[in-house]
Coordinates of C-alpha atoms in Angstrom, one line a residue:
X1 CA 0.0 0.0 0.0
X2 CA 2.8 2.2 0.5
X3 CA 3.4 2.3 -3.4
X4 CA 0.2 4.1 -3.5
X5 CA -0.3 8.2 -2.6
X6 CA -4.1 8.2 -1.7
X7 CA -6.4 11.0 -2.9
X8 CA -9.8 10.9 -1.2
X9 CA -10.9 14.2 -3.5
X10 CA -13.4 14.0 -6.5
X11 CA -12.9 10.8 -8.3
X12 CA -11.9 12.4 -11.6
X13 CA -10.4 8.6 -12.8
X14 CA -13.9 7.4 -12.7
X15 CA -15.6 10.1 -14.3
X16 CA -13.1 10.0 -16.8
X17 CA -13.9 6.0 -17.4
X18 CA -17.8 6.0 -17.0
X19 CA -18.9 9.1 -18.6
X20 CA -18.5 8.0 -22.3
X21 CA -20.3 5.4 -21.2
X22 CA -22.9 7.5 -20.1
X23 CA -22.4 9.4 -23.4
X24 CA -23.5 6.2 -25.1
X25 CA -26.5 5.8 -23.3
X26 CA -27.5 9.0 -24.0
X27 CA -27.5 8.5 -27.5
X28 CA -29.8 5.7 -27.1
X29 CA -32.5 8.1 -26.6
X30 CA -31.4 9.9 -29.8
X31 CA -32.5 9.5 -32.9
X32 CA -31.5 12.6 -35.1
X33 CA -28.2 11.5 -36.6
X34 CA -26.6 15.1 -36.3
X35 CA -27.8 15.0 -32.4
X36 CA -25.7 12.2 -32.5
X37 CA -22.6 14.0 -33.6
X38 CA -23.1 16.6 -31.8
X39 CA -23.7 14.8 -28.4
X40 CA -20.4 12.4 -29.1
X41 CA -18.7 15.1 -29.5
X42 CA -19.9 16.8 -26.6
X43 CA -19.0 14.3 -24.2
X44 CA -15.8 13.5 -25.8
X45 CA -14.7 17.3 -25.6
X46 CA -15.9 17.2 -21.8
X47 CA -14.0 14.1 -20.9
X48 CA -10.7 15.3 -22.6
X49 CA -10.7 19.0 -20.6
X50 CA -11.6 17.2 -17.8
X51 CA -8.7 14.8 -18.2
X52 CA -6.3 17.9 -18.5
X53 CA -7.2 18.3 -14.7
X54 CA -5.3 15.7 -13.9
X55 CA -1.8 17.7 -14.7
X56 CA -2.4 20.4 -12.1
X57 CA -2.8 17.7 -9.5
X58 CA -0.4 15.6 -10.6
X59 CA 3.5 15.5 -8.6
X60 CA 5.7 14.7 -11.1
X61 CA 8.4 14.5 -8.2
X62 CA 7.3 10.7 -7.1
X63 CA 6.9 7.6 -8.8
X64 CA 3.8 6.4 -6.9
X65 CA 0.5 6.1 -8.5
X66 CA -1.9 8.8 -8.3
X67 CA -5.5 9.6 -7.9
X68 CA -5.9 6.5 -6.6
X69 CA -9.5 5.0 -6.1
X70 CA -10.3 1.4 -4.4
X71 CA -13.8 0.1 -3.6
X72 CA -15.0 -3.6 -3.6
X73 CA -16.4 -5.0 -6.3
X74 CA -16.7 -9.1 -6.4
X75 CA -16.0 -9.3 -2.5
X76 CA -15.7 -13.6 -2.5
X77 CA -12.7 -13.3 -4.7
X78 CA -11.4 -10.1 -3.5
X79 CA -12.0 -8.6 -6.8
X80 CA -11.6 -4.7 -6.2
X81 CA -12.3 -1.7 -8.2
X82 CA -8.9 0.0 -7.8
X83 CA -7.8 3.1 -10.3
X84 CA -4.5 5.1 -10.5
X85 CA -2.1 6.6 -12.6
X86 CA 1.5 6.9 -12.5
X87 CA 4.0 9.4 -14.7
X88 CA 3.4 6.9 -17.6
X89 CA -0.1 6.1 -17.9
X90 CA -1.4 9.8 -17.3
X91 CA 0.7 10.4 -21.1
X92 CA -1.3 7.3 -22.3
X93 CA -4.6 8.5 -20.5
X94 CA -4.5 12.2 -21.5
X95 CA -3.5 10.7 -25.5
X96 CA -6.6 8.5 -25.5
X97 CA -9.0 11.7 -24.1
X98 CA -7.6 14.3 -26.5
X99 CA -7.7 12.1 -29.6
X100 CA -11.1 10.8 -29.6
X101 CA -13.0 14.1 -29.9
X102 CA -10.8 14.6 -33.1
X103 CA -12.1 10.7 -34.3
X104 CA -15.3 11.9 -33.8
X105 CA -14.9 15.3 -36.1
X106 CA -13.0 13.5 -38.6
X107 CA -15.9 10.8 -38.5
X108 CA -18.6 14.2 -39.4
X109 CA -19.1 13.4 -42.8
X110 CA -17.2 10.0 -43.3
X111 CA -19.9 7.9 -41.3
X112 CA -23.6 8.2 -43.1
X113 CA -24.9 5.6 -42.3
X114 CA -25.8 3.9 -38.9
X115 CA -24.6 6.8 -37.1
X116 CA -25.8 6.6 -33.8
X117 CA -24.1 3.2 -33.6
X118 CA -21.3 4.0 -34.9
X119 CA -20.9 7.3 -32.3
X120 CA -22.3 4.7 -29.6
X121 CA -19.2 2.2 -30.6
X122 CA -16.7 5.2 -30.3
X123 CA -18.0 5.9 -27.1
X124 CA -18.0 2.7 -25.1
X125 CA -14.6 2.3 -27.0
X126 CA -13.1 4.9 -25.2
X127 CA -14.4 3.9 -21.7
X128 CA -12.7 0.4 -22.0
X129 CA -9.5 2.3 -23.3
X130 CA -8.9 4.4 -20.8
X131 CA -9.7 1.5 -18.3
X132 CA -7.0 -0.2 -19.3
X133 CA -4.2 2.5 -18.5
X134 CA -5.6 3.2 -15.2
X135 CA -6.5 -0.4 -13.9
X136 CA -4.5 -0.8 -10.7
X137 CA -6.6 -4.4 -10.5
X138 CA -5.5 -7.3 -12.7
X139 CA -9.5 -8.8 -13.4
X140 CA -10.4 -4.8 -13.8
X141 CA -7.8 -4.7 -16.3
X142 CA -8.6 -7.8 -18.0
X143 CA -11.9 -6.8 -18.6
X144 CA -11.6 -3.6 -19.8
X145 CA -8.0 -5.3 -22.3
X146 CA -11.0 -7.4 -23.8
X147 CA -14.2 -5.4 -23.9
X148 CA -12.3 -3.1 -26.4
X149 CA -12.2 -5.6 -28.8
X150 CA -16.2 -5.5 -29.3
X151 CA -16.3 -2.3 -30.3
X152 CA -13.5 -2.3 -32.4
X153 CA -14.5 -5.4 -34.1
X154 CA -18.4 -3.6 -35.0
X155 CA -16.5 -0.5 -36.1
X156 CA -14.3 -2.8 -38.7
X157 CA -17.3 -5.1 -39.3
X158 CA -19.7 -2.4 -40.4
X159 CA -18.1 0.3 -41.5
X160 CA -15.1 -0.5 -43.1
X161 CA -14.4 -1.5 -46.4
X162 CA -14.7 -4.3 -48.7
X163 CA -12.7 -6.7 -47.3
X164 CA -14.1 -5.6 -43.4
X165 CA -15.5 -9.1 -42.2
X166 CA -12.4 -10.7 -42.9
X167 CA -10.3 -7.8 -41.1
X168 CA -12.7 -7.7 -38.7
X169 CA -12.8 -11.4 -37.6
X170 CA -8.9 -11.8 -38.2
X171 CA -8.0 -8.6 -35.6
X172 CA -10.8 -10.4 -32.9
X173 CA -9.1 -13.9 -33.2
X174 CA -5.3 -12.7 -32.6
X175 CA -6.1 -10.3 -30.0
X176 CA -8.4 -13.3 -28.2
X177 CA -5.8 -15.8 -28.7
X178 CA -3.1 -13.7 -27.3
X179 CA -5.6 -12.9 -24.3
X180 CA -5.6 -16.2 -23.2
X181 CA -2.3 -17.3 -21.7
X182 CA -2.8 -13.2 -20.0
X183 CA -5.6 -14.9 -18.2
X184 CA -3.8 -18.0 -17.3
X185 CA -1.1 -16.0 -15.7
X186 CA -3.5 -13.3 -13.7
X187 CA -4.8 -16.4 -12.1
X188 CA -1.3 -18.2 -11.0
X189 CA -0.5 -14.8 -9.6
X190 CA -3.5 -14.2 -8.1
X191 CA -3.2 -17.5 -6.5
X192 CA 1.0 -16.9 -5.5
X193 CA -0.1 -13.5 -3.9
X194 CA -2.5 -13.8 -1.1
X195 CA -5.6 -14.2 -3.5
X196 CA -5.1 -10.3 -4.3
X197 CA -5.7 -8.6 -7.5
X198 CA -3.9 -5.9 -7.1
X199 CA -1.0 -4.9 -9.6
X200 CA 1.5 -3.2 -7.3
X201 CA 1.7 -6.2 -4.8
X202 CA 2.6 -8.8 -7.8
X203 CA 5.6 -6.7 -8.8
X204 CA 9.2 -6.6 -8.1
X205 CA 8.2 -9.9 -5.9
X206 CA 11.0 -13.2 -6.2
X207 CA 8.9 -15.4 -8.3
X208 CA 11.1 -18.5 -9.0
X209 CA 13.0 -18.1 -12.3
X210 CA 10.9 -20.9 -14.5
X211 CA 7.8 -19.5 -13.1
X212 CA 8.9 -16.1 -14.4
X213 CA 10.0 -17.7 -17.7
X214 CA 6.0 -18.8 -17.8
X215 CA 4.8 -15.4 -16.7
X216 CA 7.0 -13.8 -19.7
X217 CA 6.2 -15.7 -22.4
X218 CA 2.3 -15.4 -21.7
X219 CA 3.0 -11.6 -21.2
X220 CA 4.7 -11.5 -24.4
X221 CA 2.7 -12.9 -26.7
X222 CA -0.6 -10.8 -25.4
X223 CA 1.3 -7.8 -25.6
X224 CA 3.5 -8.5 -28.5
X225 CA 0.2 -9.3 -30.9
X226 CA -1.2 -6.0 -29.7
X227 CA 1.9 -3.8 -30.4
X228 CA 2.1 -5.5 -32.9
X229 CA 5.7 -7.3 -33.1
X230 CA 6.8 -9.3 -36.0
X231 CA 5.6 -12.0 -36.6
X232 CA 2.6 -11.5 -35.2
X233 CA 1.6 -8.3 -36.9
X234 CA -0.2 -9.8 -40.1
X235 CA -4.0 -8.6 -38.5
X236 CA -2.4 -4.8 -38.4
X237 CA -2.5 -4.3 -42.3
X238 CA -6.1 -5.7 -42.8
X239 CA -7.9 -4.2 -40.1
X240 CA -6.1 -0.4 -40.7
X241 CA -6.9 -0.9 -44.9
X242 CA -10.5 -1.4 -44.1
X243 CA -11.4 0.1 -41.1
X244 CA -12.9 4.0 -41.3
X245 CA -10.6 7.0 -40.3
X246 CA -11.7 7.2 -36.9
X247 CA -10.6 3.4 -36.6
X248 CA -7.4 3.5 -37.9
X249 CA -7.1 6.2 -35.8
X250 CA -8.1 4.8 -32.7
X251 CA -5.7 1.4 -34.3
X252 CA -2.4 3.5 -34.7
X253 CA -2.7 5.8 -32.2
X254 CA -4.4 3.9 -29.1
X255 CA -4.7 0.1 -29.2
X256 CA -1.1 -0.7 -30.1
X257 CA 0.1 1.4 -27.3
X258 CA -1.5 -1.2 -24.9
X259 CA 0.8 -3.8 -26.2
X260 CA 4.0 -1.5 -25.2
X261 CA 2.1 -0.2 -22.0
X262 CA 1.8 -4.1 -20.7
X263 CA 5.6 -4.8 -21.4
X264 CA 5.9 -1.5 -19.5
X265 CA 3.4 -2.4 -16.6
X266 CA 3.7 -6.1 -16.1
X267 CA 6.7 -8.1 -17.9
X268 CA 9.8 -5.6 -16.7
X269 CA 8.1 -5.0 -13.0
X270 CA 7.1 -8.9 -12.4
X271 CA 9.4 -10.6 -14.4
X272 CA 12.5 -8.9 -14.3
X273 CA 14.5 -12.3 -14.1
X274 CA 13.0 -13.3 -17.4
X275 CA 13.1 -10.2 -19.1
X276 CA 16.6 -9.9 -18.5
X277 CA 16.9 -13.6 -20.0
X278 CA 14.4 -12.9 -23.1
X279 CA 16.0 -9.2 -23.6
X280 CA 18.7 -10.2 -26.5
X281 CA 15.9 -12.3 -28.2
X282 CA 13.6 -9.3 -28.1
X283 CA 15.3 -6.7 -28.8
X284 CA 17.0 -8.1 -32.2
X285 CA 13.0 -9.4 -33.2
X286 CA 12.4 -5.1 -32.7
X287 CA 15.5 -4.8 -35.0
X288 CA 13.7 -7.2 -37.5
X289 CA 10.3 -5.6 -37.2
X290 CA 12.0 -2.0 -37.8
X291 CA 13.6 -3.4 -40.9
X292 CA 10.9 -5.4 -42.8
X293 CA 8.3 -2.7 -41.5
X294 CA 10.2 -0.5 -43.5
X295 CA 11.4 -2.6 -46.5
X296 CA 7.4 -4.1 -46.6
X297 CA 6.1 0.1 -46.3
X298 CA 8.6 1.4 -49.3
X299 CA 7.1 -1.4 -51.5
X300 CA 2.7 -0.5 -51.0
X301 CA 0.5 1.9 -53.2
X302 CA -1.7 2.3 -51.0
X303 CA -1.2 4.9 -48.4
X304 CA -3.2 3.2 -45.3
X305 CA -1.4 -0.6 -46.1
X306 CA 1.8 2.0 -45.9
X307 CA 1.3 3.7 -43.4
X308 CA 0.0 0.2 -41.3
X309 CA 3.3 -1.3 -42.4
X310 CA 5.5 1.9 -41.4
X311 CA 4.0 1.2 -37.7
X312 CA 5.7 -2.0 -37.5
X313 CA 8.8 -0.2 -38.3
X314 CA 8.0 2.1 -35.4
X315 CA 6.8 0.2 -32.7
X316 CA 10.1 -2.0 -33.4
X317 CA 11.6 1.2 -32.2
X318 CA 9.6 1.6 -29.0
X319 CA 10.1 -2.4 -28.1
X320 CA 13.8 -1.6 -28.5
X321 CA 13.7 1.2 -26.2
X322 CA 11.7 -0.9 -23.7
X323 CA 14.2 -3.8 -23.7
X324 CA 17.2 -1.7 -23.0
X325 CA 16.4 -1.5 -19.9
X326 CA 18.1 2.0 -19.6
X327 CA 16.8 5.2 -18.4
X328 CA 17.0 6.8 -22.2
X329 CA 15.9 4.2 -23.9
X330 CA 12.8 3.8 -21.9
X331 CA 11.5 7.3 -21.8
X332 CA 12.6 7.3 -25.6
X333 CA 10.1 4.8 -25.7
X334 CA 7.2 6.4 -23.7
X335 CA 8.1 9.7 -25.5
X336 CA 7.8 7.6 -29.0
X337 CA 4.3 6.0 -27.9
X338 CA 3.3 9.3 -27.7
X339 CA 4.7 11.0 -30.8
X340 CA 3.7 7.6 -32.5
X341 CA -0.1 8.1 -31.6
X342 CA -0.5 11.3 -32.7
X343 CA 1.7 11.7 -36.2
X344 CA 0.4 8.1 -37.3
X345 CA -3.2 9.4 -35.8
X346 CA -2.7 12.7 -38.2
X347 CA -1.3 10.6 -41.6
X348 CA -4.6 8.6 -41.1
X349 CA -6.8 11.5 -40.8
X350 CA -5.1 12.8 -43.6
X351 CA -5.8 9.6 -45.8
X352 CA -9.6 9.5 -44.6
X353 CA -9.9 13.6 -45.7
X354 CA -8.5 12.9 -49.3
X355 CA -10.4 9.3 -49.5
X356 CA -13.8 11.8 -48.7
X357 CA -12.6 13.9 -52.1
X358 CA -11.4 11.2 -54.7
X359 CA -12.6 7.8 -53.2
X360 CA -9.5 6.0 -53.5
X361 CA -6.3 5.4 -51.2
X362 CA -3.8 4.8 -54.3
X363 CA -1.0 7.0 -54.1
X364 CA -1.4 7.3 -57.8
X365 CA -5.0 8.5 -57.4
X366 CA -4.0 12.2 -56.0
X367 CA -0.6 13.1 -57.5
X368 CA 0.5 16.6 -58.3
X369 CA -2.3 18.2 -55.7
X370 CA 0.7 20.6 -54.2
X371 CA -1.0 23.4 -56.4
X372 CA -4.8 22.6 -55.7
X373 CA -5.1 22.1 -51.9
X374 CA -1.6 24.2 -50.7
X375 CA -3.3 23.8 -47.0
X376 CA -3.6 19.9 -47.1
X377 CA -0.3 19.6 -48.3
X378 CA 1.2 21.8 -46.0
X379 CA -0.1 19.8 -43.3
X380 CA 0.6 16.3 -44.8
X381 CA 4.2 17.7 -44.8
X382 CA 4.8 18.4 -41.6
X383 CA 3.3 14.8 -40.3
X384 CA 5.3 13.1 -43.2
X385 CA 8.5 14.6 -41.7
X386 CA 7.2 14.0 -38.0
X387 CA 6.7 10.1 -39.2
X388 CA 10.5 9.7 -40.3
X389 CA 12.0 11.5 -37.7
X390 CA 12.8 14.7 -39.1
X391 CA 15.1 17.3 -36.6
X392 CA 12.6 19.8 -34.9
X393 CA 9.8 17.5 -34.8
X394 CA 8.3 15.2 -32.3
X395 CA 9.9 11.9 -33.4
X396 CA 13.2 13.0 -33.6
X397 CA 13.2 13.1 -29.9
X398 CA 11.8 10.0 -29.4
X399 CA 14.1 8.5 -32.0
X400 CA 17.2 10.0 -31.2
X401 CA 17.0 8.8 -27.4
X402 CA 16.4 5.3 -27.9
X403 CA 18.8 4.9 -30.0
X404 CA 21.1 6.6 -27.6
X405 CA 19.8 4.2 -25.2
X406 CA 20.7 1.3 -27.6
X407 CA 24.1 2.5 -27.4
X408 CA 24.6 2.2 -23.6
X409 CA 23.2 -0.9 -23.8
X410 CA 25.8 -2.4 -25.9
X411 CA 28.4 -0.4 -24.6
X412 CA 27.3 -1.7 -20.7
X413 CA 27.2 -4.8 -22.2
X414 CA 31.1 -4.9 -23.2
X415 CA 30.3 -4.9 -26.8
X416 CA 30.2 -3.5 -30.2
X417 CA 27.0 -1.3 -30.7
X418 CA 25.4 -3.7 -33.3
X419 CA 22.2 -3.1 -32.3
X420 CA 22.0 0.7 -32.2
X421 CA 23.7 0.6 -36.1
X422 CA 21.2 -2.4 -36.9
X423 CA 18.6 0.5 -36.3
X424 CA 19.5 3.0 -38.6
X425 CA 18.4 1.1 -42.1
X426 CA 14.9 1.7 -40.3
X427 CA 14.9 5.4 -39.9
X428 CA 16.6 5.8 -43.5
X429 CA 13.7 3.8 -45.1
X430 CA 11.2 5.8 -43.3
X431 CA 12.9 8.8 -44.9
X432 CA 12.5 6.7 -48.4
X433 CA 8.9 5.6 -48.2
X434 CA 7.4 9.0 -46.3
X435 CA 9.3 11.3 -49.0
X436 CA 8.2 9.0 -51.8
X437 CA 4.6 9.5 -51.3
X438 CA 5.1 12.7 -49.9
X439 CA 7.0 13.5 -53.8
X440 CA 4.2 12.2 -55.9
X441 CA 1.3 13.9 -53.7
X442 CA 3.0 17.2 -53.8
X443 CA 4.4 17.2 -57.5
X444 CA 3.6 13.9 -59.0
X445 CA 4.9 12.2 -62.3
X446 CA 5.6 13.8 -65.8
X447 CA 1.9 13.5 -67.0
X448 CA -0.7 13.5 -63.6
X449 CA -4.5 12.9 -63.7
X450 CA -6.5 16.2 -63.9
X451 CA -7.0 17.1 -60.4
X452 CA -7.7 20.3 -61.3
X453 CA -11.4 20.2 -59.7
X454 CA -9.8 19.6 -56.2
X455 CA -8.6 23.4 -56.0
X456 CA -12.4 24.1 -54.9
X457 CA -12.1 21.3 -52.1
X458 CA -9.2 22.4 -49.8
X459 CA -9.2 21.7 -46.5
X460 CA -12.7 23.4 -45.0
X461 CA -12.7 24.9 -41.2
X462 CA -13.9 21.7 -39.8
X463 CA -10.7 19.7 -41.2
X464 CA -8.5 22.7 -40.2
X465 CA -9.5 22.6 -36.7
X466 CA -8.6 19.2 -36.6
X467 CA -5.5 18.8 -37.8
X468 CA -4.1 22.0 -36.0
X469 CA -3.9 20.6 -32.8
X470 CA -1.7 17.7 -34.3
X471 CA 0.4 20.0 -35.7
X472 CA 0.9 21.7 -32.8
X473 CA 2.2 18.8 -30.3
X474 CA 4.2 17.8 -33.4
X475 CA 6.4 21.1 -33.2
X476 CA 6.4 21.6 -29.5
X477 CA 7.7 18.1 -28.8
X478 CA 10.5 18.7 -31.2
X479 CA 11.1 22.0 -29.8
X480 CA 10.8 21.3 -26.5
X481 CA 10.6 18.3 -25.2
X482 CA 11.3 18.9 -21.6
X483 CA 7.9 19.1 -20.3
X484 CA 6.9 15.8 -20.8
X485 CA 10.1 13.9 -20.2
X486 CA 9.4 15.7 -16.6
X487 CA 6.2 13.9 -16.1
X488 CA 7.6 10.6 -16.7
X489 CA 11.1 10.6 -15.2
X490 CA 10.3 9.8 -11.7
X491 CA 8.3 6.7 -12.8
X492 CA 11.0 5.2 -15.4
X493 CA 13.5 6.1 -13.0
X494 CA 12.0 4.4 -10.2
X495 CA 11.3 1.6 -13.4
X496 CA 15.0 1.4 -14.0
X497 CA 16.0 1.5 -10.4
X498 CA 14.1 -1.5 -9.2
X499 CA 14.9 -3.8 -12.6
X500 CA 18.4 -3.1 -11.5
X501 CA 18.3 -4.2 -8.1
X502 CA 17.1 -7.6 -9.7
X503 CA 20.0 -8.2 -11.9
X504 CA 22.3 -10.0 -10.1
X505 CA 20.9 -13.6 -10.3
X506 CA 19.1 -12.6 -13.7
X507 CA 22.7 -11.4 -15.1
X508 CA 24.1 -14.5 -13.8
X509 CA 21.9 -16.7 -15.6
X510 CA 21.5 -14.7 -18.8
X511 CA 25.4 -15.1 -19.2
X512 CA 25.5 -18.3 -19.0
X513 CA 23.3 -19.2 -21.5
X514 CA 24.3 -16.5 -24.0
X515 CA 27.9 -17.9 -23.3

């Protein structure tokens, strides 16, 4: 309990969780489909200023969890409702509030038909999204790690594209099967720790070093599906090509997050024997990822399967900042969830805006539009430089510090930096697929399609408003970074700190079998 800083003020974590919920039940008694919009967007706006609370209350000084709420909830099995945040999950909390009132604007004119479903879907969406980044309870979390994919699954299923039942069924099926070796491990450590639930007494505990091995390997494969890590990223394409904006939105910028959040939240801080085992292994699969992310990304026409393939690329980066187990690495990585979420989050708003005008994702489809919609395109440019790491915007930072991380790892390690040069081909290819489409939207081929006709259909106000927000994080992150890196430190200190504390035996063993 001591790992805990109580706050018996108003319970702003569980207005944040339950009022989209509420928002959806509201719109149950609406029938008007521009009600609809309105009200989602109303209670989305609400719950993201609301959220932004949180940072005047928040003591960036400690690593403890915050806010904290605990009241029983399935008494026989000591089941307890019990919400926090630390200095990582309020980044991942305030991402998810201030991102879905832009899903829902971008969503305006996209979504015509089944509306009110659609805005319900959204809405219970984010409830189970921002449960899972403030569950302090292991069943609480499971519940909330599942009920996302429901929603999700109805937003592919009916309102994406051709191909949607088969994206929509795939994405289900790999995110269930990954769920349930998670489940199988909540209960043995439910069962090793006093029949308690709750997530800050099952870490940093000595759990033998097979039974760690166990614990790892069932985290791993329900967090690495979610990130997703290669291999097991093959869902990512399908469900991102047909789901609507606001779901590959919600895809990019959101749900793969979880996947880095539970390496962040359970594998390092309960298996730390086994992670330091399983580190070399993961981190050379990241190097992989980054590398045929790219390669697969340079080689697609169509600017959704490239910019779901470019994610690969980039969460490879974030795993390898996670699994150098270094102070820069790992708030490279935080940093880089961030910037990830909301440059990939603007490249597919972008996408859906253009799909609105010319019905088609092919690169080919909108070349030469530089001189028809200058304000699109000066947009687009500024997100296509975010998304390859361009100095002076937000993934630079991110970039730059786990690969300085990656460095000290190998250098700590006694040996050449391998890993940290294995990297690079990634960010060059990002510069090679980003500026290649970038290129042919701007200025095109020799002869182009007349796309004379879009000069009248430049970005309106509606579009504007949305992206400028975007635009803004992107430049103040690269700028200055500072702010954020604050809110975090104490927590990946404290992170770092107690992984290293556990290193002696899981050194010891980890040499031996490397050697």
């Amino acid at each position: 309990m001591d790992q805990l800083l109580l706050n018996s003020g108003f319970p702003i974590l569980s207005v944040l969780i339950f009022l989209p919920m509420l928002g959806a039940l509201v719109l149950l008694l609406i029938k008007d489909e521009e009600n609809c919009r309105w009200t989602a967007l109303a209670f989305t706006t609400v719950v993201a200023l609301l959220s932004l609370t949180l940072l005047s209350g928040f003591d960036s000084t400690t690593a403890r969890f915050q806010f904290v709420e605990m009241r029983p909830w399935i008494e026989a099995f000591n089941i307890n409702y019990t919400v926090g945040v630390d200095g990582i999950s309020i980044l991942l909390l305030l991402l998810t509030t201030l991102i879905m009132p832009f899903c829902v604007l971008v969503s305006w004119t996209y979504i015509k038909k089944r509306v009110r479903a659609f805005m319900i879907c959204m809405l219970i969406m984010e409830t189970a999204m921002i449960g899972v980044f403030v569950a302090l309870d292991f069943v609480l979390f499971y519940v909330m790690w599942e009920a996302m994919l429901i929603p999700m699954y109805l937003l592919i299923g009916i309102w994406g594209g051709p191909r949607r039942i088969y994206a929509s069924v795939k994405f289900f099926l790999y995110t269930l099967a990954g769920s349930v070796l998670l489940l199988v491990a909540i209960i043995w450590l439910y069962m090793q720790n006093g029949y308690s639930f709750f997530i800050p007494d099952m870490m940093w505990q000595s759990y033998s070093t097979s039974a760690q091995m166990f614990l790892f390997l069932a985290f791993f494969l329900a967090f690495a599906i979610k990130v997703p890590m290669f291999p097991f990223h093959t869902w990512l394409p399908a469900a991102h090509v047909e789901a609507p904006a606001a779901g590959s939105v919600i895809l990019a910028s959101l749900l793969l997050k979880m996947g880095a959040y539970g390496f962040l939240r359970f594998a390092l801080p309960i298996t730390p024997e086994a992670t330091a085992i399983m580190m070399p292994w993961v981190l050379w699969l990241s190097i992989i990822g980054i590398i045929y992310g790219g390669f697969t990304a340079l080689a697609q026409s169509d600017m959704k399967k490239l910019i779901a393939y470019s994610s690969v690329g980039h969460m490879g980066f974030i795993t390898l900042g996670i699994f150098t187990l270094n102070l820069d690495g790992i708030e490279g990585a935080v940093l880089q969830m961030i910037n990830h979420g909301v440059t990939t989050g603007a490249l597919f708003l972008c996408i859906g805006m253009i799909y609105e005008r010319t019905h088609s994702r092919d690169i080919e489809s909108a070349t030469g539009i530089g001189k028809y919609m200058p304000v699109y395109i000066t947009f687009f440019t500024f997100f296509s430089l975010a998304a390859f790491a361009f100095p002076g915007t937000n993934g630079f930072v991110g970039e730059f510090m786990i690969i300085a991380g990656t460095f000290k790892y190998s250098l700590s390690q006694g040996n050449f930096p391998w890993l940290a040069l294995a990297s690079i081909p990634g960010a060059v290819l990002a510069a090679a697929y980003m500026l290649r489409m970038l290129q042919r939207k701007i200025w095109g081929r020799e002869h182009n399609p007349d796309n004379s006709w879009l000069k009248e259909h430049d970005l309106n106000i509606r579009e504007i408003i949305t992206l400028a927000p975007f635009l803004l994080f992107v430049l103040w992150v690269g700028l200055a970074p500072k702010p954020f890196l604050n809110i975090m430190h104490s927590s990946v200190s404290a992170l770092v700190q107690n992984f290293a504390t556990c290193q002696a035996k899981a050194v010891a063993i980890a040499g031996t079998i490397l050697n």
